[in-house]
C-alpha cells in the first residue's frame, strides 16, 4: 500500500530545534535559517562563545557611484565578490582614479578577511598578493583582527560548516539577501585553547604562502613559454590602425585573410590576433595546430541533470568552478540515473576551457586537471583538451593556453549574439608554438608543482576544519 507523502516531503523541509536563549539573545529573529548553523554539528556545552567585536573590527566601506574608464592608465581594476574567490582574479571594470571619491577605502591590506555581504552570503577569503593591486567592492565586508594571530581562528571558523551556517543565517532582505557589519560584530566566536589558535595561525600562513608561491610559479612558466619561443610580451604589441589619432582600431583586410568560413565578425581579424599568429609562425622554432597535437578536443554533452545529496552522487562543476580557489556551491549528479557518467568525468592531464559566457568574465579562461578535479563531472560549458603526451607536455600546453597569448587566441574565435561561445572545431585551429622537449618538460614541471601547492593548501584547510570540529564537539 502506498503511503501518502507528508507536507514536509512535498516541500523538502529542513526541521531543527533552536535554543530559546539564542532567540532571546538575537532580537527575537524568527526566520528559521538564522538558527540553522546551531544544528550543523552538536556543539559541546563546555564551549564558551564571545562576540567577534572583542577580537576584530568589521568595516563596510559604503555604497558609491562607480565611474568606469577604459584605460588602466586612468584608474584601478575593480573586483566583485565573485572575482575575489578566483585563483587569478581579473576584470575589465576599471574605476576612475579622478572621479571616484575616497578610492583608498576600497583598497585592502594583508591579514584582512573579506566576507561577502550580498547575494551569495558568507563566502570568505583572506587578502593576499592576488588582491593588493585591486579595488574591492563594497559588497565585501572587511574583517581586521586586532591581533593578526587571531586571523587563522576567524578564517577557519568562518569557512567551517558551523561558522558559515551561522553567518548565512543572519541574512535579511525581501529581494536580495544581505548581512551587515553589526551582524558580524555580534557573531559568536568560540573561545578555544591558545595553543590551538596558534596552530590555526601557522596553518593559515602556510595556506596563504602555498597559494602565493603557486601563483608566482605559474607566472614564471608563462614567461618561459614566451622566452623559449622567442615571443615578445603581448603588452609590447601595438595595435595596427589607420585611425590617425590612434583611438580606434581600424585596419584593411584582404580576401586572403578570409580563410575561416568567410567570417565577418571584426574581432576575428583584429591586428593583435594577426600579429600573434605572425609572431608564432616567424619566431617560434616550430608550431602546430591544436588538433594535430591532441588526442581529442571534447565539447561536453547537454543533458537533463538529476541532482542528489553528496553521499549519492558525483560532484558536478561548471565553468566558474574550475577557476575558483576552492570550488563552492557544488552540485552532485545522480550515479544511478545518468548512464553516460564516464563521458562527463574529468581525468588528470586534461586542460579545461570555459567555452560559454561573457568576454571579461570566465569565458576563454583555462584550468588544468591535476590533483583537483579528478573524478568530477563537468558541464557542457567546459571544453576538454586531451593532449598527446608523445607530442606535447600537457603542463606546457596549459601554460601557453592560459597566457595572454593563449587567452587572446581563444577569445578571437568567439561567436554568439548574447552569450559568447566557442566550440571544439574553433579550438582545433589554434596555432600553438612548440619548443624543445626538455624546455616543455621544464615548464610542465613548474605548472604541476604549482598545482600541487594549491592542492596542499586545500589539504591544510581540510585538516584545520577537522581540528576545529573536534574542538567544538570535544570529540
XYZ file of C-alpha atoms in Angstrom:
475
model
C 0.000 0.000 0.000
C 1.381 3.397 -0.969
C 1.703 5.782 1.956
C 0.700 9.382 1.272
C 3.555 11.874 1.420
C 3.650 14.234 4.378
C 3.615 18.001 3.766
C 7.308 18.082 4.775
C 8.221 15.646 1.995
C 6.439 17.752 -0.628
C 8.477 20.822 0.310
C 11.735 19.053 1.257
C 11.543 20.879 4.587
C 14.529 21.138 6.921
C 13.381 20.863 10.515
C 15.591 21.560 13.509
C 15.477 22.838 17.065
C 16.608 26.298 18.161
C 17.660 27.127 21.707
C 15.411 29.648 23.437
C 18.446 31.506 24.778
C 19.650 32.062 21.177
C 16.256 33.504 20.237
C 16.333 35.813 23.264
C 19.893 36.945 22.506
C 19.226 37.688 18.835
C 16.413 40.241 18.844
C 13.735 37.550 18.564
C 14.596 36.764 14.955
C 12.032 34.273 13.635
C 13.443 33.469 10.189
C 14.412 29.826 10.627
C 17.700 29.929 8.708
C 19.036 32.386 11.305
C 19.459 29.447 13.684
C 20.377 26.727 11.204
C 24.086 26.980 11.997
C 23.250 25.882 15.542
C 22.333 22.466 14.162
C 25.094 21.660 11.665
C 27.124 19.929 14.378
C 26.472 19.112 18.030
C 28.403 21.830 19.894
C 29.744 20.821 23.280
C 28.122 22.586 26.253
C 31.616 23.270 27.556
C 32.458 25.633 24.672
C 32.207 29.333 25.535
C 31.487 31.959 22.893
C 32.178 35.670 22.726
C 31.270 38.284 20.076
C 33.637 38.886 17.154
C 33.798 42.552 18.215
C 36.135 41.555 21.065
C 38.906 40.446 18.700
C 38.259 42.173 15.346
C 36.796 45.204 13.631
C 34.358 44.963 10.731
C 34.316 47.691 8.083
C 31.655 48.384 5.475
C 33.235 50.946 3.116
C 29.874 52.290 1.950
C 27.977 52.349 -1.340
C 29.340 54.674 -4.008
C 28.703 55.700 -7.595
C 31.055 53.889 -9.955
C 32.726 55.879 -12.688
C 34.356 53.459 -15.118
C 37.071 54.187 -17.682
C 38.513 52.030 -20.466
C 42.229 52.664 -19.975
C 44.074 51.307 -16.927
C 46.301 54.418 -17.032
C 43.403 56.403 -15.619
C 42.140 54.050 -12.963
C 42.324 50.832 -10.987
C 40.701 47.470 -11.653
C 37.605 46.745 -9.584
C 36.714 43.259 -8.281
C 33.327 41.876 -7.259
C 32.745 39.291 -4.505
C 32.721 36.590 -7.176
C 36.064 37.797 -8.577
C 37.897 37.677 -5.233
C 37.191 33.946 -4.916
C 39.111 33.215 -8.133
C 42.628 31.782 -8.309
C 43.704 34.548 -10.672
C 41.221 37.407 -10.357
C 40.921 39.801 -13.251
C 38.289 42.114 -14.648
C 37.615 44.592 -17.422
C 35.992 47.023 -14.949
C 38.314 49.971 -14.231
C 37.374 52.621 -11.669
C 38.360 56.181 -12.472
C 41.013 57.439 -10.038
C 39.900 61.051 -10.561
C 36.119 60.668 -10.308
C 35.882 58.069 -7.547
C 35.934 59.791 -4.166
C 37.683 58.033 -1.261
C 39.167 55.425 -3.578
C 41.756 54.308 -0.962
C 38.877 52.995 1.170
C 38.261 50.306 -1.453
C 41.852 49.054 -1.331
C 42.595 46.196 1.069
C 45.556 45.179 3.207
C 47.205 41.930 4.213
C 45.839 39.954 7.184
C 42.311 41.123 6.409
C 39.388 38.808 5.674
C 36.783 39.655 3.040
C 33.257 38.334 3.652
C 30.538 38.518 1.011
C 27.589 40.520 2.369
C 25.246 40.384 -0.623
C 23.961 37.675 -2.960
C 25.981 34.579 -2.059
C 26.306 35.364 1.634
C 29.282 34.350 3.738
C 31.954 33.490 1.151
C 35.215 34.295 2.949
C 38.754 34.793 1.669
C 41.916 36.393 3.045
C 43.795 39.262 1.394
C 46.993 38.118 -0.300
C 49.202 39.167 -3.186
C 46.360 38.468 -5.651
C 44.201 41.301 -4.318
C 46.644 44.059 -3.375
C 46.547 45.829 -6.732
C 42.743 45.982 -6.988
C 39.866 47.983 -5.581
C 37.373 45.668 -3.876
C 33.601 46.006 -3.970
C 31.675 47.373 -1.021
C 29.773 44.061 -1.012
C 32.765 42.520 0.772
C 32.880 43.321 4.495
C 36.433 43.845 5.763
C 37.255 41.898 8.936
C 40.516 43.019 10.561
C 41.724 41.220 13.739
C 43.180 43.468 16.432
C 45.871 40.804 16.856
C 46.823 39.296 13.493
C 47.448 35.937 15.181
C 43.673 35.533 15.525
C 43.126 35.599 11.757
C 43.622 31.844 11.484
C 40.876 31.081 14.006
C 38.467 33.554 12.372
C 39.210 32.351 8.828
C 38.780 28.652 9.537
C 35.712 29.325 11.681
C 34.061 31.482 9.011
C 34.729 28.828 6.342
C 33.581 25.911 8.516
C 30.148 24.381 8.083
C 29.081 25.642 11.502
C 30.558 29.140 11.201
C 29.378 29.714 7.643
C 25.911 28.465 8.567
C 25.818 30.949 11.439
C 26.820 33.805 9.098
C 24.319 32.956 6.359
C 21.582 32.603 8.961
C 21.921 36.308 9.723
C 20.887 37.369 6.227
C 17.862 39.575 5.694
C 16.124 41.198 2.758
C 12.924 40.844 0.748
C 14.515 40.541 -2.709
C 18.307 40.457 -2.336
C 19.822 38.904 0.765
C 22.283 40.966 2.804
C 24.205 40.847 6.038
C 25.572 43.916 7.786
C 28.646 44.790 9.810
C 26.557 44.648 13.017
C 25.654 41.041 12.181
C 29.304 40.037 12.033
C 30.315 42.069 15.080
C 27.746 40.122 17.126
C 28.774 36.784 15.606
C 29.626 34.282 18.383
C 33.242 33.114 18.195
C 34.319 30.002 20.128
C 36.833 30.503 22.909
C 39.448 27.858 22.147
C 42.759 26.879 23.705
C 45.557 29.362 22.943
C 47.794 26.607 21.567
C 45.095 25.592 19.076
C 44.648 29.216 17.975
C 48.396 29.463 17.366
C 48.206 26.292 15.274
C 45.405 27.820 13.183
C 47.526 30.930 12.588
C 50.527 28.864 11.438
C 48.233 26.808 9.208
C 46.737 29.974 7.702
C 50.237 31.297 6.919
C 51.137 28.007 5.170
C 47.920 28.037 3.130
C 48.497 31.646 2.089
C 52.182 31.006 1.270
C 51.416 27.913 -0.813
C 48.908 29.751 -2.970
C 51.102 32.817 -3.405
C 54.065 30.636 -4.392
C 51.851 28.712 -6.820
C 50.796 31.970 -8.486
C 54.445 33.047 -8.870
C 55.404 29.676 -10.378
C 52.534 29.814 -12.895
C 53.638 33.300 -13.961
C 57.214 32.053 -14.328
C 56.020 29.162 -16.507
C 54.094 31.507 -18.795
C 57.084 33.802 -19.055
C 59.293 30.877 -20.082
C 56.801 29.893 -22.799
C 57.384 33.281 -24.435
C 61.143 33.231 -23.800
C 61.706 29.726 -25.219
C 59.632 30.542 -28.307
C 61.209 33.990 -28.900
C 57.839 35.708 -28.487
C 57.528 39.299 -27.217
C 55.118 40.086 -24.348
C 51.641 40.824 -25.607
C 51.823 44.243 -23.938
C 54.635 45.150 -26.374
C 52.421 44.535 -29.411
C 50.936 47.809 -30.594
C 47.620 47.557 -32.439
C 47.680 48.379 -36.124
C 45.201 51.083 -37.136
C 44.550 53.530 -39.953
C 42.923 55.949 -37.497
C 45.362 58.864 -37.461
C 44.526 59.638 -33.821
C 45.054 56.022 -32.810
C 41.831 55.954 -30.779
C 40.014 53.277 -32.804
C 41.459 50.048 -34.174
C 40.711 50.065 -37.894
C 42.601 48.080 -40.480
C 42.144 46.953 -44.050
C 41.910 43.233 -44.771
C 42.437 41.330 -47.998
C 40.437 38.397 -49.303
C 43.346 36.108 -48.494
C 42.551 36.559 -44.770
C 39.012 35.219 -45.195
C 40.176 31.665 -44.722
C 37.934 30.576 -41.861
C 34.480 30.126 -43.309
C 34.341 33.723 -44.519
C 33.820 35.042 -41.013
C 32.671 38.649 -40.917
C 32.982 39.383 -37.190
C 35.626 42.101 -36.941
C 37.295 40.821 -33.755
C 38.456 37.747 -35.668
C 40.593 39.984 -37.897
C 41.895 42.454 -35.314
C 45.525 43.391 -35.690
C 46.700 41.895 -32.398
C 45.278 38.479 -33.307
C 47.000 38.692 -36.666
C 50.314 39.698 -35.066
C 50.139 36.805 -32.575
C 49.858 34.309 -35.412
C 52.601 36.062 -37.371
C 54.984 36.109 -34.387
C 54.452 32.399 -33.723
C 54.962 31.461 -37.363
C 58.029 33.692 -37.768
C 59.816 33.429 -34.406
C 58.941 30.077 -32.820
C 61.195 27.135 -33.604
C 58.121 25.111 -34.517
C 54.352 25.356 -34.287
C 51.277 23.182 -34.831
C 47.534 23.468 -34.842
C 45.908 22.275 -31.642
C 44.130 19.410 -33.407
C 47.495 17.992 -34.531
C 48.964 17.752 -31.013
C 45.884 16.451 -29.192
C 44.280 13.072 -28.814
C 40.889 14.730 -28.510
C 39.079 18.041 -28.081
C 35.762 17.329 -26.416
C 32.690 19.531 -26.133
C 30.573 18.383 -23.193
C 27.152 16.808 -23.604
C 23.907 18.612 -22.911
C 21.600 16.546 -20.736
C 18.917 16.672 -18.089
C 20.596 16.972 -14.722
C 19.334 14.898 -11.829
C 20.815 16.247 -8.609
C 21.090 14.280 -5.381
C 22.737 14.589 -1.969
C 26.538 14.397 -1.933
C 26.538 10.867 -0.461
C 24.713 9.514 -3.514
C 26.266 11.390 -6.382
C 29.290 12.639 -8.319
C 30.493 16.232 -7.812
C 29.487 18.356 -10.823
C 31.290 21.568 -11.766
C 30.608 24.433 -14.135
C 32.973 26.849 -15.849
C 33.165 29.198 -12.830
C 34.221 26.357 -10.520
C 37.354 25.491 -12.500
C 38.769 28.957 -11.769
C 37.890 29.228 -8.083
C 40.356 28.946 -5.222
C 38.133 26.257 -3.801
C 35.046 25.148 -5.791
C 31.915 26.307 -3.958
C 28.202 25.560 -4.182
C 28.889 22.184 -5.771
C 26.017 20.066 -7.017
C 26.006 16.271 -7.286
C 24.766 14.205 -10.232
C 22.841 11.016 -9.608
C 25.088 7.997 -10.191
C 22.129 5.724 -10.907
C 20.131 7.941 -13.277
C 22.874 9.031 -15.704
C 24.059 6.199 -17.937
C 26.882 8.139 -19.628
C 28.635 9.359 -16.474
C 32.021 8.162 -17.791
C 31.735 10.642 -20.679
C 31.385 13.506 -18.200
C 34.279 12.557 -15.950
C 37.486 14.594 -15.815
C 40.872 12.902 -15.874
C 44.354 14.020 -14.866
C 46.165 15.985 -17.572
C 43.023 17.391 -19.206
C 43.037 21.108 -19.960
C 39.674 22.755 -19.318
C 38.467 25.847 -21.200
C 35.385 27.860 -20.218
C 33.660 27.842 -23.599
C 30.475 29.778 -22.836
C 29.930 33.112 -21.096
C 30.868 36.744 -21.494
C 34.147 38.314 -22.541
C 35.912 39.714 -19.489
C 34.424 37.061 -17.202
C 35.295 33.375 -17.016
C 34.856 32.865 -20.772
C 38.014 31.689 -22.554
C 39.955 31.026 -19.342
C 41.601 27.718 -18.595
C 42.475 25.256 -15.856
C 44.491 22.044 -15.610
C 43.205 18.819 -14.072
C 45.979 17.884 -11.651
C 45.220 16.842 -8.063
C 41.993 18.853 -8.078
C 39.116 17.696 -10.301
C 39.948 14.038 -10.936
C 36.708 12.087 -10.588
C 34.499 15.160 -11.029
C 31.898 15.501 -13.772
C 31.847 18.679 -15.872
C 29.120 20.627 -17.639
C 28.734 21.312 -21.351
C 30.147 24.797 -20.715
C 33.621 23.315 -20.224
C 35.696 22.233 -23.232
C 38.153 19.386 -22.555
C 41.512 19.353 -24.336
C 43.312 15.995 -24.154
C 46.916 16.459 -25.275
C 49.016 13.791 -26.972
C 51.792 13.193 -24.416
C 54.091 11.865 -27.133
C 53.953 15.222 -28.912
C 53.496 17.882 -26.234
C 53.641 18.214 -22.441
C 50.146 18.936 -21.061
C 51.564 21.325 -18.445
C 53.385 23.273 -21.145
C 50.229 23.414 -23.279
C 48.251 24.709 -20.310
C 50.894 27.384 -19.631
C 50.522 28.654 -23.199
C 46.714 28.493 -23.357
C 46.398 30.292 -20.009
C 48.828 33.039 -21.027
C 47.805 36.337 -22.609
C 48.735 34.872 -26.000
C 46.514 31.857 -25.425
C 43.576 33.802 -23.999
C 43.611 36.302 -26.869
C 43.865 33.486 -29.403
C 40.956 31.578 -27.818
C 38.594 34.542 -27.490
C 39.344 35.604 -31.052
C 37.182 32.660 -32.180
C 34.131 33.667 -30.155
C 30.685 33.878 -31.675
C 27.143 34.472 -30.397
C 24.632 37.302 -30.254
C 24.083 37.447 -26.469
C 26.359 34.811 -24.937
C 29.863 34.272 -26.294
C 30.603 30.700 -27.383
C 33.490 28.665 -28.762
C 33.440 25.005 -29.731
C 35.781 22.118 -30.457
C 36.054 22.985 -34.163
C 37.101 26.542 -33.312
C 39.760 25.416 -30.874
C 41.134 22.784 -33.255
C 42.501 25.619 -35.419
C 44.535 27.384 -32.704
C 48.208 27.876 -33.553
C 50.447 26.564 -30.744
C 54.194 27.370 -30.509
C 56.356 24.278 -29.914
C 59.771 24.417 -28.219
C 62.257 21.619 -27.415
C 61.005 18.678 -25.353
C 63.361 19.446 -22.467
C 62.084 23.012 -22.261
C 58.492 21.811 -22.479
C 59.106 19.424 -19.590
C 60.729 22.193 -17.549
C 57.666 24.388 -17.992
C 55.278 21.479 -17.462
C 57.011 20.536 -14.202
C 56.642 24.112 -12.947
C 52.908 24.033 -13.693
C 52.450 20.698 -11.924
C 54.417 21.968 -8.927
C 52.098 24.984 -8.722
C 49.009 22.787 -8.814
C 50.481 20.533 -6.121
C 50.982 23.589 -3.893
C 47.348 24.551 -4.460
C 46.254 21.001 -3.613
C 48.383 21.103 -0.455
C 46.675 24.372 0.556
C 43.252 22.727 0.332
C 44.535 19.733 2.314
C 45.809 22.060 5.064
C 42.431 23.801 5.179
C 40.658 20.442 5.479
C 42.947 19.439 8.356
C 42.227 22.722 10.149
C 38.482 22.218 9.688
C 38.757 18.740 11.191
C 40.601 20.088 14.238
C 38.041 22.866 14.633
C 35.144 20.415 14.535
C 36.855 18.207 17.110
C 37.391 21.210 19.371
C 33.767 22.381 19.054
C 32.337 18.951 19.727
C 35.014 17.924 22.241
C 35.383 14.732 20.178
